[in-house]
CSV table of C-alpha atoms in Angstrom, one decimal:
chain,number,residue,atom,x,y,z
A,1,GLY,CA,-22.4,-25.8,6.2
A,2,GLN,CA,-22.0,-22.3,4.9
A,3,GLN,CA,-18.6,-20.9,4.3
A,4,VAL,CA,-17.5,-17.4,3.8
A,5,MET,CA,-14.1,-16.8,2.3
A,6,GLN,CA,-12.3,-13.5,1.9
A,7,ILE,CA,-9.3,-12.7,-0.1
A,8,PRO,CA,-6.7,-11.6,0.2
A,9,GLN,CA,-6.1,-12.1,3.8
A,10,TYR,CA,-3.5,-9.3,4.0
A,11,GLN,CA,-3.2,-6.2,1.9
A,12,HIS,CA,-0.3,-3.8,1.8
A,13,VAL,CA,-1.2,-0.6,0.0
A,14,GLN,CA,0.6,2.6,-0.6
A,15,GLU,CA,-1.2,5.7,0.5
A,16,GLY,CA,-3.2,7.1,-2.5
A,17,GLU,CA,-3.6,3.7,-4.2
A,18,ASP,CA,-6.7,1.8,-4.7
A,19,PHE,CA,-7.4,-1.8,-3.7
A,20,THR,CA,-10.2,-4.2,-3.6
A,21,THR,CA,-11.1,-7.0,-1.1
A,22,TYR,CA,-13.3,-9.9,-2.3
A,23,CYS,CA,-15.8,-12.2,-0.4
A,24,ASN,CA,-17.2,-15.4,-1.6
A,25,SER,CA,-20.1,-17.6,-0.1
A,26,SER,CA,-20.5,-21.4,-0.7
A,27,THR,CA,-24.3,-20.7,-0.5
A,28,THR,CA,-26.6,-18.1,-1.7
A,29,LEU,CA,-27.2,-15.2,0.7
A,30,SER,CA,-30.1,-13.1,1.6
A,31,ASN,CA,-27.9,-10.1,2.5
A,32,ILE,CA,-24.3,-9.4,3.1
A,33,GLN,CA,-22.7,-7.1,5.6
A,34,TRP,CA,-19.3,-5.4,5.9
A,35,TYR,CA,-17.6,-4.4,9.0
A,36,LYS,CA,-14.4,-2.7,9.8
A,37,GLN,CA,-12.2,-3.6,12.8
A,38,ARG,CA,-9.4,-1.3,13.8
A,39,PRO,CA,-6.4,-2.7,15.5
A,40,GLY,CA,-7.3,-3.4,19.2
A,41,GLY,CA,-11.0,-2.4,18.5
A,42,HIS,CA,-14.3,-4.0,17.9
A,43,PRO,CA,-16.2,-4.6,14.7
A,44,VAL,CA,-18.0,-1.7,13.5
A,45,PHE,CA,-20.8,-2.0,10.9
A,46,LEU,CA,-20.3,-0.3,7.7
A,47,ILE,CA,-23.0,-1.3,5.3
A,48,GLN,CA,-25.6,-4.1,4.3
A,49,LEU,CA,-26.3,-5.2,0.7
A,50,VAL,CA,-29.5,-7.0,0.1
A,51,LYS,CA,-30.4,-6.9,-3.6
A,52,SER,CA,-28.8,-8.9,-6.4
A,53,GLY,CA,-26.3,-6.6,-8.2
A,54,GLU,CA,-26.5,-3.8,-5.7
A,55,VAL,CA,-23.8,-1.2,-5.5
A,56,LYS,CA,-23.6,1.1,-2.7
A,57,LYS,CA,-20.9,3.9,-2.2
A,58,GLN,CA,-19.8,5.5,1.1
A,59,LYS,CA,-17.2,8.3,0.1
A,60,ARG,CA,-14.2,6.5,-1.0
A,61,LEU,CA,-15.7,3.1,-0.4
A,62,THR,CA,-17.6,1.0,-2.9
A,63,PHE,CA,-19.5,-2.1,-2.1
A,64,GLN,CA,-21.0,-4.5,-4.6
A,65,PHE,CA,-23.3,-7.7,-4.2
A,66,GLY,CA,-22.9,-10.1,-7.0
A,67,GLU,CA,-25.7,-11.0,-9.2
A,68,ALA,CA,-26.0,-14.5,-7.9
A,69,LYS,CA,-25.9,-12.9,-4.4
A,70,LYS,CA,-22.9,-15.3,-3.4
A,71,ASN,CA,-20.1,-12.9,-3.6
A,72,SER,CA,-19.3,-9.4,-2.9
A,73,SER,CA,-16.6,-6.8,-2.9
A,74,LEU,CA,-15.3,-3.7,-1.2
A,75,HIS,CA,-13.2,-1.2,-3.2
A,76,ILE,CA,-11.4,1.5,-1.7
A,77,THR,CA,-9.9,4.4,-3.8
A,78,ALA,CA,-7.2,6.9,-2.8
A,79,THR,CA,-6.4,4.9,0.3
A,80,GLN,CA,-5.6,6.9,3.4
A,81,THR,CA,-3.9,5.9,6.7
A,82,THR,CA,-7.3,6.1,8.3
A,83,ASP,CA,-8.3,2.9,6.4
A,84,VAL,CA,-6.0,0.9,8.3
A,85,GLY,CA,-7.7,-2.1,9.8
A,86,THR,CA,-9.4,-5.4,9.2
A,87,TYR,CA,-12.4,-5.5,7.0
A,88,PHE,CA,-14.7,-8.3,7.4
A,89,CYS,CA,-17.7,-9.4,5.3
A,90,ALA,CA,-20.4,-11.4,6.9
A,91,GLY,CA,-23.1,-13.4,5.0
A,92,LEU,CA,-26.6,-14.1,6.0
A,93,GLU,CA,-27.7,-17.4,4.5
A,94,ALA,CA,-30.9,-17.2,2.4
A,95,THR,CA,-32.5,-20.2,4.0
A,96,ASP,CA,-31.6,-19.0,7.6
A,97,SER,CA,-34.6,-18.4,9.8
A,98,TRP,CA,-33.1,-15.9,12.4
A,99,GLY,CA,-30.1,-14.4,10.9
A,100,LYS,CA,-27.0,-16.3,11.7
A,101,LEU,CA,-24.3,-14.1,10.4
A,102,GLN,CA,-21.2,-16.0,8.9
A,103,PHE,CA,-18.1,-14.1,9.1
A,104,GLY,CA,-15.2,-14.3,6.8
A,105,ALA,CA,-11.6,-14.3,8.2
A,106,GLY,CA,-11.0,-10.7,7.0
A,107,THR,CA,-8.8,-8.8,4.9
A,108,GLN,CA,-6.1,-6.9,7.1
A,109,VAL,CA,-5.2,-3.7,5.5
A,110,VAL,CA,-1.7,-1.9,6.0
A,111,VAL,CA,-1.2,1.5,4.5
A,112,THR,CA,2.2,2.9,4.1
A,113,PRO,CA,2.6,6.6,3.7
B,1,ASN,CA,-28.3,6.2,23.6
B,2,ALA,CA,-25.3,4.3,25.0
B,3,GLY,CA,-23.7,1.6,22.8
B,4,VAL,CA,-23.3,-1.9,23.7
B,5,MET,CA,-21.4,-2.3,27.1
B,6,GLN,CA,-19.1,-5.1,28.0
B,7,ASN,CA,-17.2,-5.7,31.2
B,8,PRO,CA,-14.6,-6.4,32.2
B,9,ARG,CA,-12.6,-5.1,29.3
B,10,HIS,CA,-9.8,-7.3,30.3
B,11,LEU,CA,-9.8,-10.3,32.3
B,12,VAL,CA,-7.0,-12.5,33.4
B,13,ARG,CA,-7.8,-16.0,34.8
B,14,ARG,CA,-5.5,-18.7,36.1
B,15,ARG,CA,-6.2,-22.3,34.5
B,16,GLY,CA,-9.2,-23.9,36.3
B,17,GLN,CA,-10.8,-20.6,37.4
B,18,GLU,CA,-14.1,-19.4,36.2
B,19,ALA,CA,-14.6,-16.4,33.9
B,20,ARG,CA,-17.7,-14.4,33.6
B,21,LEU,CA,-18.2,-11.9,30.7
B,22,ARG,CA,-21.1,-9.4,30.9
B,23,CYS,CA,-22.8,-7.8,28.1
B,24,SER,CA,-25.5,-5.0,28.4
B,25,PRO,CA,-27.2,-4.6,24.9
B,26,MET,CA,-28.2,-1.3,23.5
B,27,LYS,CA,-31.4,0.0,24.8
B,28,GLY,CA,-34.3,-1.5,22.9
B,29,HIS,CA,-32.4,-4.3,21.7
B,30,SER,CA,-33.8,-7.8,22.6
B,31,HIS,CA,-31.3,-9.9,20.6
B,32,VAL,CA,-28.0,-10.7,21.8
B,33,TYR,CA,-25.1,-12.5,20.2
B,34,TRP,CA,-21.8,-13.8,21.5
B,35,TYR,CA,-18.6,-14.2,19.3
B,36,ARG,CA,-15.2,-15.3,19.9
B,37,GLN,CA,-12.1,-13.9,18.1
B,38,LEU,CA,-8.5,-15.5,18.2
B,39,PRO,CA,-5.7,-13.3,17.3
B,40,GLU,CA,-5.4,-12.6,13.6
B,41,GLU,CA,-8.7,-14.5,13.0
B,42,GLY,CA,-12.3,-13.6,12.1
B,43,LEU,CA,-15.3,-13.7,14.4
B,44,LYS,CA,-16.7,-17.1,15.4
B,45,PHE,CA,-20.5,-17.3,16.4
B,46,MET,CA,-21.0,-18.8,19.8
B,47,VAL,CA,-24.5,-18.3,20.7
B,48,TYR,CA,-27.7,-16.1,20.2
B,49,LEU,CA,-30.0,-15.3,22.9
B,50,GLN,CA,-33.3,-13.3,23.3
B,51,LYS,CA,-34.6,-12.4,26.7
B,52,GLU,CA,-34.7,-15.5,29.0
B,53,ASN,CA,-34.2,-17.8,25.9
B,54,ILE,CA,-31.3,-19.3,24.0
B,55,ILE,CA,-32.2,-19.3,20.5
B,56,ASP,CA,-29.2,-21.0,18.9
B,57,GLU,CA,-26.0,-22.3,20.8
B,58,SER,CA,-24.5,-24.2,18.0
B,59,GLY,CA,-21.4,-22.4,18.2
B,60,MET,CA,-20.8,-23.0,21.9
B,61,PRO,CA,-18.4,-25.8,23.1
B,62,LYS,CA,-20.5,-28.5,24.7
B,63,GLU,CA,-18.7,-28.4,28.0
B,64,ARG,CA,-17.6,-25.5,30.3
B,65,PHE,CA,-19.4,-22.8,28.4
B,66,SER,CA,-22.8,-21.4,29.1
B,67,ALA,CA,-24.7,-18.2,28.4
B,68,GLU,CA,-27.9,-16.6,29.7
B,69,PHE,CA,-29.8,-13.4,29.2
B,70,PRO,CA,-32.1,-12.9,32.1
B,71,LYS,CA,-35.2,-10.9,32.1
B,72,GLU,CA,-33.4,-8.3,34.2
B,73,GLY,CA,-29.7,-7.4,34.0
B,74,PRO,CA,-27.0,-8.2,31.4
B,75,SER,CA,-26.2,-11.2,29.5
B,76,ILE,CA,-23.7,-13.4,30.8
B,77,LEU,CA,-21.2,-15.7,29.0
B,78,ARG,CA,-19.7,-18.1,31.6
B,79,ILE,CA,-16.6,-20.2,31.1
B,80,GLN,CA,-15.8,-22.6,33.8
B,81,GLN,CA,-12.5,-24.2,34.5
B,82,VAL,CA,-10.8,-22.1,31.9
B,83,VAL,CA,-7.7,-23.5,29.9
B,84,ARG,CA,-5.0,-21.6,27.8
B,85,GLY,CA,-7.1,-22.3,24.8
B,86,ASP,CA,-9.9,-20.0,25.9
B,87,SER,CA,-7.6,-17.1,25.7
B,88,ALA,CA,-9.4,-14.7,23.1
B,89,ALA,CA,-11.4,-11.6,22.5
B,90,TYR,CA,-15.1,-12.2,23.4
B,91,PHE,CA,-17.5,-9.8,21.6
B,92,CYS,CA,-21.1,-9.2,22.3
B,93,ALA,CA,-23.3,-7.7,19.8
B,94,SER,CA,-27.0,-6.6,20.0
B,95,SER,CA,-29.7,-5.9,17.4
B,96,PRO,CA,-33.4,-4.6,17.5
B,97,THR,CA,-34.0,-7.3,15.0
B,98,PRO,CA,-32.2,-10.6,14.0
B,99,GLN,CA,-30.5,-8.7,11.1
B,100,GLY,CA,-28.3,-6.0,12.1
B,101,ARG,CA,-25.3,-6.1,14.7
B,102,TYR,CA,-24.0,-3.5,17.0
B,103,PHE,CA,-20.7,-4.8,18.7
B,104,GLY,CA,-19.5,-3.9,22.1
B,105,PRO,CA,-15.8,-3.2,22.8
B,106,GLY,CA,-15.2,-6.8,23.8
B,107,THR,CA,-13.6,-8.6,26.8
B,108,ARG,CA,-10.1,-9.8,26.2
B,109,LEU,CA,-9.6,-12.9,28.2
B,110,THR,CA,-6.1,-14.1,29.1
B,111,VAL,CA,-5.6,-17.5,30.7
B,112,THR,CA,-2.2,-17.9,32.5
């Protein structure tokens, strides 16, 4: 079955630094979604990428979908303490009929001032 | 438009009791999904429902777990004879289409 892997599992970042988290799927995806979950909170939808090679930006966040539609990345520039949380990618398999999202295990981000 | 609502937010049950978790989707959303999250882990799909229909329950344990989404009222995830391993956060998500997901605040179940 489809597997979605995320690396790194943990990311300690100094405030102001940049970092990237990566997501890889074992199968081709029709789209990929990113979510953020604050400690003690619930996942909040950030963005959806659909096209091969697509790049989308949300302020300091840059999301990219690979050419083969099997991987994705999230790059955060000038990290702030508000960026603390766990970032999940979730892939929708290309052959899936109804939209069964497969979540990665997440990248837990800790920001030190 | 109120978001996805879940109750209770916290639930404590003794081993062997039943746990009932409720989810009211966003207005106009006919697709409901249940996910389980263990501490420090990702979200595991459990079941996908539309009104009065279970579309995919491949993530549900075969025993003790059941889910429904009746014509009227919230979706219910029922866990019978709970065990310690059932302790987790259970999230419901709804969507107007099978694509997007709007998550509720979750029910944190603790089995003592």
